[in-house]
Amino acid sequence: MHTHSCLFAVALLASTSLPAQDLIGVGWSGQTVLVDSLTAAVTSLGTGMTGQNALGRTGNGTYWCTTRTTATPYVYGFTVIDPQTGAATLVHPNGTDLRGLSDDGAGNLFA
């Protein structure tokens, strides 16, 4: 009887779809997108700023990103991305060209 109960539980779990953890991504052209981590489906969320790169999230849920603010010479700034609308707000206009941001678990963002 025990074997049948286990098989039923496994069959029940296998037929249940688990919700995917949605991800946020940014693109160089200014797009902000949602990515379904289960299916890899991409959905447009909104428009940020041109030259977006290096998206990272701090422990308090703030999404930070770099953006190129001028083309010549290249000047980069730091923006905050609204996870509901995809809009970018320039917070620090003088930054550097970064390729990655990561939270240290204490709310500090490292490049």
GROMACS .gro file of C-alpha atoms in nm:
model
  111
    1MET     CA    1   0.000   0.000   0.000
    2HIS     CA    2   0.284   0.237   0.081
    3THR     CA    3   0.430   0.205  -0.272
    4HIS     CA    4   0.098   0.298  -0.430
    5SER     CA    5   0.068   0.607  -0.209
    6CYS     CA    6   0.418   0.723  -0.308
    7LEU     CA    7   0.348   0.668  -0.678
    8PHE     CA    8   0.025   0.866  -0.651
    9ALA     CA    9   0.208   1.154  -0.478
   10VAL     CA   10   0.480   1.159  -0.745
   11ALA     CA   11   0.221   1.152  -1.025
   12LEU     CA   12   0.029   1.434  -0.859
   13LEU     CA   13   0.342   1.649  -0.823
   14ALA     CA   14   0.453   1.577  -1.179
   15SER     CA   15   0.120   1.701  -1.314
   16THR     CA   16   0.132   2.021  -1.110
   17SER     CA   17   0.309   2.312  -1.274
   18LEU     CA   18   0.514   2.520  -1.037
   19PRO     CA   19   0.522   2.897  -1.087
   20ALA     CA   20   0.842   3.031  -1.241
   21GLN     CA   21   1.053   3.293  -1.073
   22ASP     CA   22   1.031   3.593  -1.304
   23LEU     CA   23   1.348   3.781  -1.385
   24ILE     CA   24   1.402   4.137  -1.501
   25GLY     CA   25   1.645   4.222  -1.779
   26VAL     CA   26   1.764   4.537  -1.952
   27GLY     CA   27   1.887   4.597  -2.304
   28TRP     CA   28   2.129   4.840  -2.463
   29SER     CA   29   1.850   4.996  -2.671
   30GLY     CA   30   1.663   5.097  -2.355
   31GLN     CA   31   1.418   4.811  -2.328
   32THR     CA   32   1.330   4.657  -1.992
   33VAL     CA   33   1.188   4.305  -2.007
   34LEU     CA   34   1.049   4.027  -1.790
   35VAL     CA   35   1.200   3.683  -1.846
   36ASP     CA   36   1.016   3.371  -1.735
   37SER     CA   37   1.288   3.156  -1.580
   38LEU     CA   38   1.090   2.839  -1.648
   39THR     CA   39   1.010   2.888  -2.018
   40ALA     CA   40   1.259   3.165  -2.117
   41ALA     CA   41   0.966   3.364  -2.258
   42VAL     CA   42   1.044   3.736  -2.281
   43THR     CA   43   0.777   4.002  -2.227
   44SER     CA   44   0.830   4.374  -2.267
   45LEU     CA   45   0.796   4.557  -1.936
   46GLY     CA   46   0.870   4.914  -2.047
   47THR     CA   47   1.133   5.158  -2.162
   48GLY     CA   48   1.432   5.257  -1.954
   49MET     CA   49   1.728   5.454  -2.096
   50THR     CA   50   1.959   5.396  -2.391
   51GLY     CA   51   2.285   5.222  -2.306
   52GLN     CA   52   2.154   5.014  -2.014
   53ASN     CA   53   2.391   4.747  -1.886
   54ALA     CA   54   2.495   4.561  -1.569
   55LEU     CA   55   2.158   4.520  -1.394
   56GLY     CA   56   2.184   4.426  -1.026
   57ARG     CA   57   1.946   4.411  -0.729
   58THR     CA   58   2.016   4.507  -0.371
   59GLY     CA   59   1.873   4.316  -0.076
   60ASN     CA   60   1.598   4.575  -0.025
   61GLY     CA   61   1.465   4.504  -0.377
   62THR     CA   62   1.607   4.808  -0.557
   63TYR     CA   63   1.716   4.737  -0.916
   64TRP     CA   64   2.029   4.930  -1.021
   65CYS     CA   65   2.165   4.961  -1.370
   66THR     CA   66   2.431   5.152  -1.560
   67THR     CA   67   2.340   5.365  -1.861
   68ARG     CA   68   2.545   5.552  -2.116
   69THR     CA   69   2.446   5.918  -2.081
   70THR     CA   70   2.649   6.057  -2.376
   71ALA     CA   71   2.794   5.891  -2.684
   72THR     CA   72   3.115   6.094  -2.725
   73PRO     CA   73   3.297   6.083  -2.497
   74TYR     CA   74   3.137   5.782  -2.335
   75VAL     CA   75   2.990   5.890  -2.002
   76TYR     CA   76   2.799   5.647  -1.785
   77GLY     CA   77   2.552   5.698  -1.503
   78PHE     CA   78   2.368   5.484  -1.250
   79THR     CA   79   1.993   5.442  -1.271
   80VAL     CA   80   1.723   5.278  -1.064
   81ILE     CA   81   1.477   5.057  -1.256
   82ASP     CA   82   1.111   5.048  -1.151
   83PRO     CA   83   1.018   4.675  -1.152
   84GLN     CA   84   0.651   4.757  -1.216
   85THR     CA   85   0.690   4.985  -1.520
   86GLY     CA   86   1.046   4.928  -1.643
   87ALA     CA   87   1.118   5.301  -1.627
   88ALA     CA   88   1.471   5.413  -1.540
   89THR     CA   89   1.552   5.708  -1.314
   90LEU     CA   90   1.900   5.859  -1.334
   91VAL     CA   91   2.039   5.875  -0.978
   92HIS     CA   92   2.413   5.931  -1.028
   93PRO     CA   93   2.507   6.097  -1.361
   94ASN     CA   94   2.881   6.035  -1.334
   95GLY     CA   95   2.973   5.669  -1.328
   96THR     CA   96   3.190   5.429  -1.519
   97ASP     CA   97   3.141   5.156  -1.778
   98LEU     CA   98   3.059   4.850  -1.566
   99ARG     CA   99   2.976   4.498  -1.681
  100GLY     CA  100   2.825   4.357  -1.363
  101LEU     CA  101   2.666   4.457  -1.032
  102SER     CA  102   2.614   4.233  -0.729
  103ASP     CA  103   2.471   4.276  -0.380
  104ASP     CA  104   2.686   4.168  -0.085
  105GLY     CA  105   2.387   4.069   0.131
  106ALA     CA  106   2.419   4.380   0.348
  107GLY     CA  107   2.269   4.622   0.095
  108ASN     CA  108   2.597   4.730  -0.066
  109LEU     CA  109   2.626   4.704  -0.442
  110PHE     CA  110   2.962   4.599  -0.587
  111ALA     CA  111   3.083   4.627  -0.946
   0.00000   0.00000   0.00000
